Amino acid sequence: LGDPKEGILVNVGGPRSGKYLKASIIVEFNPGKKSVINEETNSLQPDAEVKVNDVATQFLRATSLEDFDADKQDEFKKQFKDALNAALGGGSVYDVYITSFLLQ
């Protein structure tokens, strides 16, 4: 999500928290979902890419600081996957992988 090298950067914990999250998240999509994946280029359809970025930004910004705790990572990933599937259609997302995570 976000820039392939830089990841995504959002403020979290509310507008006055002063906290920022920089994360790289890889989303595994269902290749059979033609509304999501362009078979010719094996990339996201343009409208799906917009939805994914919007859901990611909204979801991350709405997540409380406590929910970023390492003990809650599995639940965080499940909720994020569910939010993506709600926007893209059920079964669109197989899994979510967090490859880097910096909360400051």
PDB file of C-alpha atoms in Angstrom:
ATOM      1  CA  LEU A   1       0.000   0.000   0.000  1.00  0.00           C
ATOM      2  CA  GLY A   2       1.142   3.509  -0.652  1.00  0.00           C
ATOM      3  CA  ASP A   3       4.500   4.045  -2.283  1.00  0.00           C
ATOM      4  CA  PRO A   4       6.195   0.660  -2.884  1.00  0.00           C
ATOM      5  CA  LYS A   5       9.438   1.803  -1.241  1.00  0.00           C
ATOM      6  CA  GLU A   6       8.107   4.212   1.373  1.00  0.00           C
ATOM      7  CA  GLY A   7       4.847   2.534   2.420  1.00  0.00           C
ATOM      8  CA  ILE A   8       1.968   4.560   3.794  1.00  0.00           C
ATOM      9  CA  LEU A   9       2.199   7.418   6.301  1.00  0.00           C
ATOM     10  CA  VAL A  10      -0.843   8.545   8.311  1.00  0.00           C
ATOM     11  CA  ASN A  11      -1.553  10.352  11.555  1.00  0.00           C
ATOM     12  CA  VAL A  12      -3.206   8.068  14.099  1.00  0.00           C
ATOM     13  CA  GLY A  13      -4.842   8.307  17.501  1.00  0.00           C
ATOM     14  CA  GLY A  14      -6.914  11.372  16.713  1.00  0.00           C
ATOM     15  CA  PRO A  15      -5.999  14.812  15.427  1.00  0.00           C
ATOM     16  CA  ARG A  16      -4.354  15.920  18.684  1.00  0.00           C
ATOM     17  CA  SER A  17      -2.306  12.821  19.433  1.00  0.00           C
ATOM     18  CA  GLY A  18       0.735  13.931  17.441  1.00  0.00           C
ATOM     19  CA  LYS A  19       1.332  10.270  16.549  1.00  0.00           C
ATOM     20  CA  TYR A  20       2.196   8.986  13.104  1.00  0.00           C
ATOM     21  CA  LEU A  21       2.253   5.522  11.614  1.00  0.00           C
ATOM     22  CA  LYS A  22       4.536   4.555   8.776  1.00  0.00           C
ATOM     23  CA  ALA A  23       3.821   1.046   7.540  1.00  0.00           C
ATOM     24  CA  SER A  24       4.364  -1.207   4.580  1.00  0.00           C
ATOM     25  CA  ILE A  25       1.454  -3.563   4.095  1.00  0.00           C
ATOM     26  CA  ILE A  26       1.157  -6.196   1.390  1.00  0.00           C
ATOM     27  CA  VAL A  27      -2.322  -7.344   0.449  1.00  0.00           C
ATOM     28  CA  GLU A  28      -2.818 -10.763  -1.174  1.00  0.00           C
ATOM     29  CA  PHE A  29      -5.743 -10.506  -3.584  1.00  0.00           C
ATOM     30  CA  ASN A  30      -7.901 -13.217  -5.108  1.00  0.00           C
ATOM     31  CA  PRO A  31      -6.636 -13.423  -8.724  1.00  0.00           C
ATOM     32  CA  GLY A  32     -10.058 -14.642  -9.876  1.00  0.00           C
ATOM     33  CA  LYS A  33     -11.770 -11.354  -8.957  1.00  0.00           C
ATOM     34  CA  LYS A  34     -11.826  -9.574 -12.312  1.00  0.00           C
ATOM     35  CA  SER A  35     -13.357  -6.467 -10.742  1.00  0.00           C
ATOM     36  CA  VAL A  36     -10.218  -6.153  -8.611  1.00  0.00           C
ATOM     37  CA  ILE A  37      -7.357  -7.641 -10.658  1.00  0.00           C
ATOM     38  CA  ASN A  38      -6.531  -6.850 -14.277  1.00  0.00           C
ATOM     39  CA  GLU A  39      -5.593 -10.250 -15.733  1.00  0.00           C
ATOM     40  CA  GLU A  40      -3.490  -8.778 -18.547  1.00  0.00           C
ATOM     41  CA  THR A  41      -1.240  -6.688 -16.301  1.00  0.00           C
ATOM     42  CA  ASN A  42      -1.683  -8.726 -13.093  1.00  0.00           C
ATOM     43  CA  SER A  43      -2.221  -5.465 -11.210  1.00  0.00           C
ATOM     44  CA  LEU A  44      -5.108  -3.773  -9.448  1.00  0.00           C
ATOM     45  CA  GLN A  45      -7.885  -2.280 -11.507  1.00  0.00           C
ATOM     46  CA  PRO A  46      -7.698   1.539 -11.198  1.00  0.00           C
ATOM     47  CA  ASP A  47     -10.961   1.842  -9.250  1.00  0.00           C
ATOM     48  CA  ALA A  48      -9.929  -0.991  -6.923  1.00  0.00           C
ATOM     49  CA  GLU A  49      -6.597   0.727  -6.248  1.00  0.00           C
ATOM     50  CA  VAL A  50      -8.406   3.916  -5.230  1.00  0.00           C
ATOM     51  CA  LYS A  51     -10.687   1.945  -2.897  1.00  0.00           C
ATOM     52  CA  VAL A  52      -7.759   0.079  -1.319  1.00  0.00           C
ATOM     53  CA  ASN A  53      -5.852   3.290  -0.610  1.00  0.00           C
ATOM     54  CA  ASP A  54      -8.970   4.990   0.764  1.00  0.00           C
ATOM     55  CA  VAL A  55      -9.862   2.058   3.023  1.00  0.00           C
ATOM     56  CA  ALA A  56      -6.262   1.823   4.253  1.00  0.00           C
ATOM     57  CA  THR A  57      -6.079   5.505   5.127  1.00  0.00           C
ATOM     58  CA  GLN A  58      -9.489   5.585   6.807  1.00  0.00           C
ATOM     59  CA  PHE A  59      -8.936   2.321   8.690  1.00  0.00           C
ATOM     60  CA  LEU A  60      -5.489   3.252   9.975  1.00  0.00           C
ATOM     61  CA  ARG A  61      -6.554   6.749  11.033  1.00  0.00           C
ATOM     62  CA  ALA A  62      -9.609   5.385  12.874  1.00  0.00           C
ATOM     63  CA  THR A  63      -7.645   2.729  14.768  1.00  0.00           C
ATOM     64  CA  SER A  64      -6.935   3.600  18.398  1.00  0.00           C
ATOM     65  CA  LEU A  65      -3.334   3.649  19.591  1.00  0.00           C
ATOM     66  CA  GLU A  66      -4.035   0.675  21.876  1.00  0.00           C
ATOM     67  CA  ASP A  67      -5.099  -1.417  18.882  1.00  0.00           C
ATOM     68  CA  PHE A  68      -1.613  -1.098  17.362  1.00  0.00           C
ATOM     69  CA  ASP A  69      -0.180  -3.135  20.254  1.00  0.00           C
ATOM     70  CA  ALA A  70       1.870  -6.144  19.085  1.00  0.00           C
ATOM     71  CA  ASP A  71      -0.419  -8.490  21.043  1.00  0.00           C
ATOM     72  CA  LYS A  72      -3.350  -7.332  18.916  1.00  0.00           C
ATOM     73  CA  GLN A  73      -1.651  -7.644  15.514  1.00  0.00           C
ATOM     74  CA  ASP A  74      -3.633 -10.700  14.368  1.00  0.00           C
ATOM     75  CA  GLU A  75      -6.951  -9.022  15.194  1.00  0.00           C
ATOM     76  CA  PHE A  76      -5.764  -5.799  13.516  1.00  0.00           C
ATOM     77  CA  LYS A  77      -4.933  -7.709  10.313  1.00  0.00           C
ATOM     78  CA  LYS A  78      -8.296  -9.529  10.370  1.00  0.00           C
ATOM     79  CA  GLN A  79     -10.229  -6.283  10.790  1.00  0.00           C
ATOM     80  CA  PHE A  80      -8.220  -4.621   8.023  1.00  0.00           C
ATOM     81  CA  LYS A  81      -8.852  -7.574   5.695  1.00  0.00           C
ATOM     82  CA  ASP A  82     -12.579  -7.429   6.526  1.00  0.00           C
ATOM     83  CA  ALA A  83     -12.665  -3.685   5.756  1.00  0.00           C
ATOM     84  CA  LEU A  84     -10.985  -4.274   2.386  1.00  0.00           C
ATOM     85  CA  ASN A  85     -13.368  -7.119   1.529  1.00  0.00           C
ATOM     86  CA  ALA A  86     -16.336  -4.922   2.454  1.00  0.00           C
ATOM     87  CA  ALA A  87     -15.157  -2.268  -0.005  1.00  0.00           C
ATOM     88  CA  LEU A  88     -14.070  -4.610  -2.811  1.00  0.00           C
ATOM     89  CA  GLY A  89     -16.553  -7.449  -2.430  1.00  0.00           C
ATOM     90  CA  GLY A  90     -16.320 -10.557  -0.281  1.00  0.00           C
ATOM     91  CA  GLY A  91     -13.462 -12.899  -1.067  1.00  0.00           C
ATOM     92  CA  SER A  92     -11.384 -10.238  -2.819  1.00  0.00           C
ATOM     93  CA  VAL A  93      -8.613 -10.297  -0.219  1.00  0.00           C
ATOM     94  CA  TYR A  94      -6.965 -13.531   0.899  1.00  0.00           C
ATOM     95  CA  ASP A  95      -4.556 -12.132   3.464  1.00  0.00           C
ATOM     96  CA  VAL A  96      -2.734  -9.072   4.777  1.00  0.00           C
ATOM     97  CA  TYR A  97       0.985  -8.988   5.588  1.00  0.00           C
ATOM     98  CA  ILE A  98       2.700  -6.234   7.563  1.00  0.00           C
ATOM     99  CA  THR A  99       6.293  -5.938   6.358  1.00  0.00           C
ATOM    100  CA  SER A 100       7.284  -2.828   8.307  1.00  0.00           C
ATOM    101  CA  PHE A 101       5.618  -0.848  11.064  1.00  0.00           C
ATOM    102  CA  LEU A 102       6.784   2.319  12.796  1.00  0.00           C
ATOM    103  CA  LEU A 103       4.572   4.170  15.266  1.00  0.00           C
ATOM    104  CA  GLN A 104       6.036   7.434  16.495  1.00  0.00           C
TER     105      GLN A 104
END
